[in-house]
PDB file of C-alpha atoms in Angstrom:
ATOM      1  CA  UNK E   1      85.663-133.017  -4.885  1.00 37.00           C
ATOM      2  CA  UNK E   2      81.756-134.052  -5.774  1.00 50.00           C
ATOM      3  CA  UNK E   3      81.057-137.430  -4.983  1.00 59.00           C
ATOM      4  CA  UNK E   4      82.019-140.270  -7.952  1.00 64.00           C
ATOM      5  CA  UNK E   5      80.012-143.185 -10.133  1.00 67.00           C
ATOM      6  CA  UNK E   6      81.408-146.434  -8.325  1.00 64.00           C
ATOM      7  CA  UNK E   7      81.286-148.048 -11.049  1.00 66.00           C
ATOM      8  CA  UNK E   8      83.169-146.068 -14.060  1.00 72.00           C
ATOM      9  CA  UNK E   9      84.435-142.760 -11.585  1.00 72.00           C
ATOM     10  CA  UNK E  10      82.959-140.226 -13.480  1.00 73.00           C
ATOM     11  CA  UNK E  11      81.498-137.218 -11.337  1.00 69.00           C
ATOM     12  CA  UNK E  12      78.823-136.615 -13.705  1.00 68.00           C
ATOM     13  CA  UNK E  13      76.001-137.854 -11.701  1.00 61.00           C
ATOM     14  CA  UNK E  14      72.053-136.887 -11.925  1.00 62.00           C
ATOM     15  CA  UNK E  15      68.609-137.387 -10.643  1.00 54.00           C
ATOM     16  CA  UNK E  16      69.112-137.484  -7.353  1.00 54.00           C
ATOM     17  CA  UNK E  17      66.916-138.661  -4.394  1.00 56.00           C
ATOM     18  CA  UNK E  18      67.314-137.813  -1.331  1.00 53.00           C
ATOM     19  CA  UNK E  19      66.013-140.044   1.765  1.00 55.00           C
ATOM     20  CA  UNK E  20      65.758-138.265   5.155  1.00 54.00           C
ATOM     21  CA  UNK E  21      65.162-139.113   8.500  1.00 51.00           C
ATOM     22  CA  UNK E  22      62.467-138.302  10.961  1.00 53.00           C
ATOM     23  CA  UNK E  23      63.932-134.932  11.565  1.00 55.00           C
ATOM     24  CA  UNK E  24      64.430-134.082   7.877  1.00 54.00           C
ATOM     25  CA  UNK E  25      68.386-135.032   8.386  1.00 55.00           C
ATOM     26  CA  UNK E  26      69.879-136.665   4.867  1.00 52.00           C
ATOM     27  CA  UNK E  27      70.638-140.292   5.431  1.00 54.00           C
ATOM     28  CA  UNK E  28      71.157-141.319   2.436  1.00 60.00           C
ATOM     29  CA  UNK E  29      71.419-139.661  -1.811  1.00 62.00           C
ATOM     30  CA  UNK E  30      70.473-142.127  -4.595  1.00 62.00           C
ATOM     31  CA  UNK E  31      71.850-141.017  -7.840  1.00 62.00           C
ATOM     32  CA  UNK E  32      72.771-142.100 -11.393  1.00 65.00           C
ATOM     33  CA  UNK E  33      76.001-142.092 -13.565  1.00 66.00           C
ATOM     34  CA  UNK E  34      75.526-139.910 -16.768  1.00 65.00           C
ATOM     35  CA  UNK E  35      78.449-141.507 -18.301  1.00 64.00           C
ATOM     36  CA  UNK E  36      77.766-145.286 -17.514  1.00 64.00           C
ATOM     37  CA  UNK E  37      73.975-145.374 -16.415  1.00 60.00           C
ATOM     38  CA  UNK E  38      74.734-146.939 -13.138  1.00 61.00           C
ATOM     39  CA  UNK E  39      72.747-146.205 -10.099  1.00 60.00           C
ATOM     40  CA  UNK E  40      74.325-145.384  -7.007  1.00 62.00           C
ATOM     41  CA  UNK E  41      73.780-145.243  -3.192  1.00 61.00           C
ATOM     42  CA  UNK E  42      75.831-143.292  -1.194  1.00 60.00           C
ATOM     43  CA  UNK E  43      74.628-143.568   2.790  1.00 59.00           C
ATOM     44  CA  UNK E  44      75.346-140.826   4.626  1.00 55.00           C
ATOM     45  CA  UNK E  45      76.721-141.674   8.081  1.00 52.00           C
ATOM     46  CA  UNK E  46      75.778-138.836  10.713  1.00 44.00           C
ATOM     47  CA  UNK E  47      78.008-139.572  13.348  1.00 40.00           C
ATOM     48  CA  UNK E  48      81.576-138.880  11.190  1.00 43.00           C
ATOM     49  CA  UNK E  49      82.537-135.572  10.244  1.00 42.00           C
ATOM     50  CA  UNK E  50      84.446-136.763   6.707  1.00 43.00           C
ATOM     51  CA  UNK E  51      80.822-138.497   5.351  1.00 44.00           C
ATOM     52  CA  UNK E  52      79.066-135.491   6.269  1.00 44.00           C
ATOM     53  CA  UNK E  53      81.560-133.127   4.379  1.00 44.00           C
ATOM     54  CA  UNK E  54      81.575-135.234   1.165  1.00 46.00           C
ATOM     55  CA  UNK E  55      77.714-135.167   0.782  1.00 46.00           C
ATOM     56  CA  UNK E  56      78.056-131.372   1.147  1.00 45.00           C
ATOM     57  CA  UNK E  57      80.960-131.555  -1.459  1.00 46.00           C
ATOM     58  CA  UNK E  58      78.213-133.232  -3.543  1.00 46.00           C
ATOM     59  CA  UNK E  59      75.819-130.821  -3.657  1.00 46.00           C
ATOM     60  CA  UNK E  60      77.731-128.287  -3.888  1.00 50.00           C
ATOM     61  CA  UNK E  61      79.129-129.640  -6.925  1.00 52.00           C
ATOM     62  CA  UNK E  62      75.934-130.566  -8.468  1.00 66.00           C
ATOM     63  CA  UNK E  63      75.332-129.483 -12.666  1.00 78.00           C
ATOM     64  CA  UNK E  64      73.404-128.128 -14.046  1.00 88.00           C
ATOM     65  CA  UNK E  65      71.870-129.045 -17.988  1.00 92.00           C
ATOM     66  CA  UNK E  66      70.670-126.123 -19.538  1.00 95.00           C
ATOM     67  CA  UNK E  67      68.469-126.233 -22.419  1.00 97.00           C
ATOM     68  CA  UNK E  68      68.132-123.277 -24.445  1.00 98.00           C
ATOM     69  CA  UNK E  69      65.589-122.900 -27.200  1.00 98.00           C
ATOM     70  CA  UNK E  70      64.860-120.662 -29.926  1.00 96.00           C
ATOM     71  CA  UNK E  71      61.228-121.619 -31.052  1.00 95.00           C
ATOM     72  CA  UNK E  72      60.301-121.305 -34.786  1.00 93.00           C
ATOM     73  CA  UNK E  73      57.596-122.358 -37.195  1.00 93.00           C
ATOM     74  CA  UNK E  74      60.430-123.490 -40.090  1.00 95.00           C
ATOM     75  CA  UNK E  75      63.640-123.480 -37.344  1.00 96.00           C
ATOM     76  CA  UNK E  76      63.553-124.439 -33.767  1.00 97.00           C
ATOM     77  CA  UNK E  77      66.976-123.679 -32.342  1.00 97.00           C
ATOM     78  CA  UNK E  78      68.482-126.005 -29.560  1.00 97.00           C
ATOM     79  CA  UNK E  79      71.663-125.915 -27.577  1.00 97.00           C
ATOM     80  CA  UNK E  80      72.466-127.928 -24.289  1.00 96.00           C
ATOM     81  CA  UNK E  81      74.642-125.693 -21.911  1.00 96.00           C
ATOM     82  CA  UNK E  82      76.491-127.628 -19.031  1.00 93.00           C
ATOM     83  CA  UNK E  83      77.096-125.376 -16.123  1.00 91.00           C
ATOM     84  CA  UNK E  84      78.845-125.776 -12.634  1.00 85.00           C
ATOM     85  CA  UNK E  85      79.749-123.142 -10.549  1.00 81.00           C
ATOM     86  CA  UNK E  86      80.904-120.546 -13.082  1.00 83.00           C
ATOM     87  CA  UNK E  87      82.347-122.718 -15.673  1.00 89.00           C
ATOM     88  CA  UNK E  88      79.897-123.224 -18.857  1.00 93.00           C
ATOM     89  CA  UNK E  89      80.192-125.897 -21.634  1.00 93.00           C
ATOM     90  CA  UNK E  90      78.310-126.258 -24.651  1.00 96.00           C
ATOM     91  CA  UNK E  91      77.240-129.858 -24.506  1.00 94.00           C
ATOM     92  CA  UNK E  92      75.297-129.884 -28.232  1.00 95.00           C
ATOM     93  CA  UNK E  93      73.302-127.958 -30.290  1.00 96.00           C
ATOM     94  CA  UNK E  94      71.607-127.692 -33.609  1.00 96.00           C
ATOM     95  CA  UNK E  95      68.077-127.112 -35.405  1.00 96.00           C
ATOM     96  CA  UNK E  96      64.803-128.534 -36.004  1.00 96.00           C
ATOM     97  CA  UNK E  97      63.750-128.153 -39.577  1.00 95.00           C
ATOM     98  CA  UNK E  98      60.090-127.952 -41.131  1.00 94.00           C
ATOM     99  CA  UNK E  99      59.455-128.431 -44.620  1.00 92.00           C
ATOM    100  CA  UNK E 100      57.829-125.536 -45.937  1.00 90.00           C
ATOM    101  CA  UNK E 101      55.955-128.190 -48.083  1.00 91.00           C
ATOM    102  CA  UNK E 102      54.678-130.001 -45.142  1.00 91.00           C
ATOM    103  CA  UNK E 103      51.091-129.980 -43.688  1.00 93.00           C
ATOM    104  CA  UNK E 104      50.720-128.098 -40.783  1.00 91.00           C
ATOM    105  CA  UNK E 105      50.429-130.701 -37.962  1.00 92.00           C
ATOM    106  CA  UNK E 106      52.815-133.020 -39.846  1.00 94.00           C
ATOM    107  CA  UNK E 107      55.601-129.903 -39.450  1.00 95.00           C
ATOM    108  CA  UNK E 108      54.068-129.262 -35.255  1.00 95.00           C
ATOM    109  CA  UNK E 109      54.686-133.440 -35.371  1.00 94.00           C
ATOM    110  CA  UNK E 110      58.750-133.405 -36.577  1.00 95.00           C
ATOM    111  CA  UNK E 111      59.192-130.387 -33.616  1.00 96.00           C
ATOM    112  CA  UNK E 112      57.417-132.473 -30.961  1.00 95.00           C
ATOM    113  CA  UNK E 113      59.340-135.704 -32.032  1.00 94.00           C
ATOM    114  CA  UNK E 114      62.555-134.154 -31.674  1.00 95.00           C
ATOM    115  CA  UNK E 115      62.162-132.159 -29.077  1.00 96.00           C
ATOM    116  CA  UNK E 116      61.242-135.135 -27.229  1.00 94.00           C
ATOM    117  CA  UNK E 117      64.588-136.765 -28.694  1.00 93.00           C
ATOM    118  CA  UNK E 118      66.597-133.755 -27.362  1.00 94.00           C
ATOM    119  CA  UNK E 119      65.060-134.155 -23.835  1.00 93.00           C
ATOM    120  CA  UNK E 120      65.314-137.757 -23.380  1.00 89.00           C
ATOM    121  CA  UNK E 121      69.014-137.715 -24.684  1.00 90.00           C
ATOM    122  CA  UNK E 122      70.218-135.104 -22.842  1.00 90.00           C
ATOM    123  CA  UNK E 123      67.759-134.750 -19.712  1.00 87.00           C
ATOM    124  CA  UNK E 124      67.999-131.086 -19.237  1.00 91.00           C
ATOM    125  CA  UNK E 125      66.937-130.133 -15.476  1.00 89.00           C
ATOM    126  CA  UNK E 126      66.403-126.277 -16.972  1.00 93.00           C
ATOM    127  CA  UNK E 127      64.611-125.397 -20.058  1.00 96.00           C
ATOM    128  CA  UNK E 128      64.960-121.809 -21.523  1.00 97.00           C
ATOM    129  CA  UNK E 129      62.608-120.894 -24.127  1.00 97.00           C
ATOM    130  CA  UNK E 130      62.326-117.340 -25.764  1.00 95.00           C
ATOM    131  CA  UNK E 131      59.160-115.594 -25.573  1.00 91.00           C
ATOM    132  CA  UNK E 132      57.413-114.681 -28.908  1.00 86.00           C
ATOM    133  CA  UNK E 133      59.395-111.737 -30.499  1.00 77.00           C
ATOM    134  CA  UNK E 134      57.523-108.326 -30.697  1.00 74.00           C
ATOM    135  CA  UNK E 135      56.727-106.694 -34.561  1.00 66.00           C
ATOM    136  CA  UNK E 136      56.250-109.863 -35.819  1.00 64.00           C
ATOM    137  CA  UNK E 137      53.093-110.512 -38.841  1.00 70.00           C
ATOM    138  CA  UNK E 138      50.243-111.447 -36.906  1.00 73.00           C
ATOM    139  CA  UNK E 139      50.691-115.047 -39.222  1.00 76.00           C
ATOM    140  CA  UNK E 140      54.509-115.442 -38.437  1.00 81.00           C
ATOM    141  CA  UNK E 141      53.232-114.705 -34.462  1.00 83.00           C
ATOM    142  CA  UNK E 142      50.460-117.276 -34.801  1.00 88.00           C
ATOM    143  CA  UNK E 143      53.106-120.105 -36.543  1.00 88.00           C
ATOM    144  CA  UNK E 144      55.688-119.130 -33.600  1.00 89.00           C
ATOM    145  CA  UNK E 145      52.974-119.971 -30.898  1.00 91.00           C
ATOM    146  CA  UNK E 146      51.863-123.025 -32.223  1.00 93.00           C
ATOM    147  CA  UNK E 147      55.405-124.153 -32.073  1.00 94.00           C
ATOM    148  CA  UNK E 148      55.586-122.917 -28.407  1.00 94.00           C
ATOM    149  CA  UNK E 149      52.980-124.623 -27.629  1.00 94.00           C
ATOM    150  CA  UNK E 150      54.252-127.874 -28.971  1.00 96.00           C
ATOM    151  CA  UNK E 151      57.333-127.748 -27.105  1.00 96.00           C
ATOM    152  CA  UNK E 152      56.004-126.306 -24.006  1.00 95.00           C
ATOM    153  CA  UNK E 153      53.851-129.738 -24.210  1.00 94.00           C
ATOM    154  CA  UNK E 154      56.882-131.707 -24.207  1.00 94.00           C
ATOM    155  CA  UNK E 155      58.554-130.204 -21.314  1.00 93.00           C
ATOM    156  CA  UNK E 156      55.241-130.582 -18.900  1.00 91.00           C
ATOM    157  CA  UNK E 157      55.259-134.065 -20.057  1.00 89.00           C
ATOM    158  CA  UNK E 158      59.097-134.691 -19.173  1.00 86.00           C
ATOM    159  CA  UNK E 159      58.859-132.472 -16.118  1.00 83.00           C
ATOM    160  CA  UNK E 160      55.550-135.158 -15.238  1.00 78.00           C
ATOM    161  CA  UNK E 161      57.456-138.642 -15.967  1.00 74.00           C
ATOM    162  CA  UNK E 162      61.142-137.142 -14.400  1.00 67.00           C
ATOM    163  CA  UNK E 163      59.553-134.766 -11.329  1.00 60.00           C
ATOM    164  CA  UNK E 164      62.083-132.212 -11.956  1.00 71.00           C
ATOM    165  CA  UNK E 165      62.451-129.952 -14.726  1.00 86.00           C
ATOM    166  CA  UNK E 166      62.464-125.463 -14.197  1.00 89.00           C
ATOM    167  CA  UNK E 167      61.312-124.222 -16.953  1.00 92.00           C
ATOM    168  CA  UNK E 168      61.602-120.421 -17.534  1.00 94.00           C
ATOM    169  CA  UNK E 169      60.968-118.184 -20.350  1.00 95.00           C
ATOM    170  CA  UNK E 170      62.893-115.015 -21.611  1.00 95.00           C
ATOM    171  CA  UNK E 171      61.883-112.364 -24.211  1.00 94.00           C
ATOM    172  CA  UNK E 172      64.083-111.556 -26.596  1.00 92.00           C
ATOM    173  CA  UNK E 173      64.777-107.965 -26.103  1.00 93.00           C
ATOM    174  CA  UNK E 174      65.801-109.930 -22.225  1.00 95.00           C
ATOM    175  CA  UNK E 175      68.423-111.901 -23.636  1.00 95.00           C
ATOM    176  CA  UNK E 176      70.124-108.807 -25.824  1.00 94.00           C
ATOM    177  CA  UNK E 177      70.301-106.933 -23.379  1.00 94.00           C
ATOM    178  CA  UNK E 178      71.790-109.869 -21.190  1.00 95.00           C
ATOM    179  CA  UNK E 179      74.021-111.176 -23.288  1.00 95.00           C
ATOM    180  CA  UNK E 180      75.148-107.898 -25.178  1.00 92.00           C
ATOM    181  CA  UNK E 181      73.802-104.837 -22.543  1.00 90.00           C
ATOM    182  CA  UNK E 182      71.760-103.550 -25.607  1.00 86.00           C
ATOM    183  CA  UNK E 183      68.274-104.459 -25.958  1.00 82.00           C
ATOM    184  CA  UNK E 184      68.529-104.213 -30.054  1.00 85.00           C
ATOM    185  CA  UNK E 185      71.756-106.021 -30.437  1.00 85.00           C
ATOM    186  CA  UNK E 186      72.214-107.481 -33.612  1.00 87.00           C
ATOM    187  CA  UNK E 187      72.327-111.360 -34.445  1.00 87.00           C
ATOM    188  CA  UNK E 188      75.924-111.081 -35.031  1.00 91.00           C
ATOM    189  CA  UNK E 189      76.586-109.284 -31.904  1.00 93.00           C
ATOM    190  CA  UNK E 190      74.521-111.760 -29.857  1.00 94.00           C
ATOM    191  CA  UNK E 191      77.155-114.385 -31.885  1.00 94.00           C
ATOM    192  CA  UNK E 192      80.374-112.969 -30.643  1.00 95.00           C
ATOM    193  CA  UNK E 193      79.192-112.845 -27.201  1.00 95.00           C
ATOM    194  CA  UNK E 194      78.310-116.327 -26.886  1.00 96.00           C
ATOM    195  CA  UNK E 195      81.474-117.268 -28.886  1.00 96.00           C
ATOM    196  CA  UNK E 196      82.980-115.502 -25.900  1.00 94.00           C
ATOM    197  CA  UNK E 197      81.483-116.782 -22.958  1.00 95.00           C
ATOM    198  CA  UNK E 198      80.950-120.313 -24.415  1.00 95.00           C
ATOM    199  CA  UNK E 199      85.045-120.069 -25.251  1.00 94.00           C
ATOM    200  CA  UNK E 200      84.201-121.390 -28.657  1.00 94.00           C
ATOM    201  CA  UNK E 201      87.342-120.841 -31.254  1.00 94.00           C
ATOM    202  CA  UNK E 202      84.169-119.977 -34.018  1.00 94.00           C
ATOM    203  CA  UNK E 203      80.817-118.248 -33.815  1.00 93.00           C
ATOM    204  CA  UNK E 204      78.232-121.206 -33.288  1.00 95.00           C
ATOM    205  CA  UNK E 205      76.128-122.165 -36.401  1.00 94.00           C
ATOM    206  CA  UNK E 206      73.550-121.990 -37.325  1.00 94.00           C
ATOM    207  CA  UNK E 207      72.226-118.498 -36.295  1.00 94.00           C
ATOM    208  CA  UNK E 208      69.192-120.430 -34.372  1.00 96.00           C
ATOM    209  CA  UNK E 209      71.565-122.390 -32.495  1.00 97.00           C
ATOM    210  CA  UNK E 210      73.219-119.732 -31.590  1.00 97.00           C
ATOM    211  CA  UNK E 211      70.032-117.803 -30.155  1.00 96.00           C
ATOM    212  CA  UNK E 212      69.071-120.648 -28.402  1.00 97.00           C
ATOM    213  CA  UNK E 213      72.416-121.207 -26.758  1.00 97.00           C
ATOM    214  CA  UNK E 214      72.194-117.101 -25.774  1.00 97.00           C
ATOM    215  CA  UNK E 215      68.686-117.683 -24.255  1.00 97.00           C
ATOM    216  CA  UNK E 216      70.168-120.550 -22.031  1.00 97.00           C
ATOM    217  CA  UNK E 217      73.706-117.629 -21.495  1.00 97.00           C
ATOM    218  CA  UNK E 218      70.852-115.206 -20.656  1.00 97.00           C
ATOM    219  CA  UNK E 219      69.276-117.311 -17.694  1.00 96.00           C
ATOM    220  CA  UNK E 220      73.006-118.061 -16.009  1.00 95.00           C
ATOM    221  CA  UNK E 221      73.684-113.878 -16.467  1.00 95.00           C
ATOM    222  CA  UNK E 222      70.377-113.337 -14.949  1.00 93.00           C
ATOM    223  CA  UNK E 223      70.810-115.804 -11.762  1.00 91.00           C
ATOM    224  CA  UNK E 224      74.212-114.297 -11.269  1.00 90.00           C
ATOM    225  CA  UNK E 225      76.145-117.299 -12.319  1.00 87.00           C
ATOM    226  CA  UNK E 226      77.959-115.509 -15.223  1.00 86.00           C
ATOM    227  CA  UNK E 227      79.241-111.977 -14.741  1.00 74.00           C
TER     228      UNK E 227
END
């Protein structure tokens, strides 16, 4: 069993700091309660067997937040994947909407803002964005990278204030052929699979939501976590 909140219980536990000795032994994991926002020392004694098999147990039971993103001029797709071990969760998910209407940095403004929302909230410790999708008009290509870039900004900032944030990108032929086998699956395709693996009773809406959950699906099939 991972080590617990002593506060509320709960085993969902994050940012973690680790204080060694002299000769690089853990001594000690600092940590804080997801659920109840508590902070937490556990002190690792050296010289008894059952202290030094918890904090392995800890580790070993540590989760992962998974942030997958689907980046769009008009729609930015999000979804928030829990993973440890092999079991997967979806956590949230949803879209980030630009008003065709808008001006061009107020729209790159309402993606930063709530991308920065999505972060903070849910303080992902893996980002997975999609790289920019191939036969695309050189304007929708141009609109797609300056959204990118946007977000990309957001996560070097959060990865800056929180020291800890792998960020990894995935093309989009990747994740089809990832999530599905076939590098032209369809969006509906990419749907059922990440009904499946997600154990959802209905395919996840909206269709961004559900690309950015497969991008974050992709990444966990790719490291071997999901088969």
């Amino acid at each position: 069993m991972a080590l617990k909140c002593k506060k509320c219980g709960s085993e969902d536990i994050i940012n973690a700091v680790i204080t060694e000795d002299t000769i690089g032994e853990i001594v000690a994991v600092e940590y804080r309660c997801r659920h109840c926002e508590n902070r937490c020392v556990f002190n690792l004694n050296k010289d008894e067997e059952e202290e030094t098999r918890r904090c392995s147990e800890y580790f070993d039971g540590w989760m992962n937040y998974i942030l997958g993103i689907d980046p769009g001029y008009a729609n930015v797709g999000w979804a928030v994947i829990s993973q440890r071990h092999e079991h997967v969760e979806l956590v949230a998910s949803g879209v980030i909407k630009t008003d065709a209407g808008m001006e061009e940095m107020h729209r790159y403004r309402v993606i930063d803002r709530n991308v920065w929302g999505i972060v903070s909230h849910y303080e992902p410790n893996i980002a997975v964005i999609e790289g920019l999708p191939p036969n695309k008009h050189q304007n929708k290509q141009t609109e797609i990278a300056g959204a990118r870039g946007v977000i990309l900004d957001v996560l070097a900032f959060w990865d800056i204030r929180c020291n800890g944030i792998t960020l990894v990108e995935i093309s989009p032929t990747e994740v089809k052929k990832l999530i599905t086998g076939k590098g032209q699956a369809s969006k509906e395709k990419i749907g059922e699979y990440v009904k499946l693996l997600l154990g959802l009773d209905e395919p996840l809406k909206p269709d961004h939501a559900s690309d950015a959950a497969a991008c974050a699906l992709a990444y966990l099939i790719k490291e071997g976590v999901l088969k």
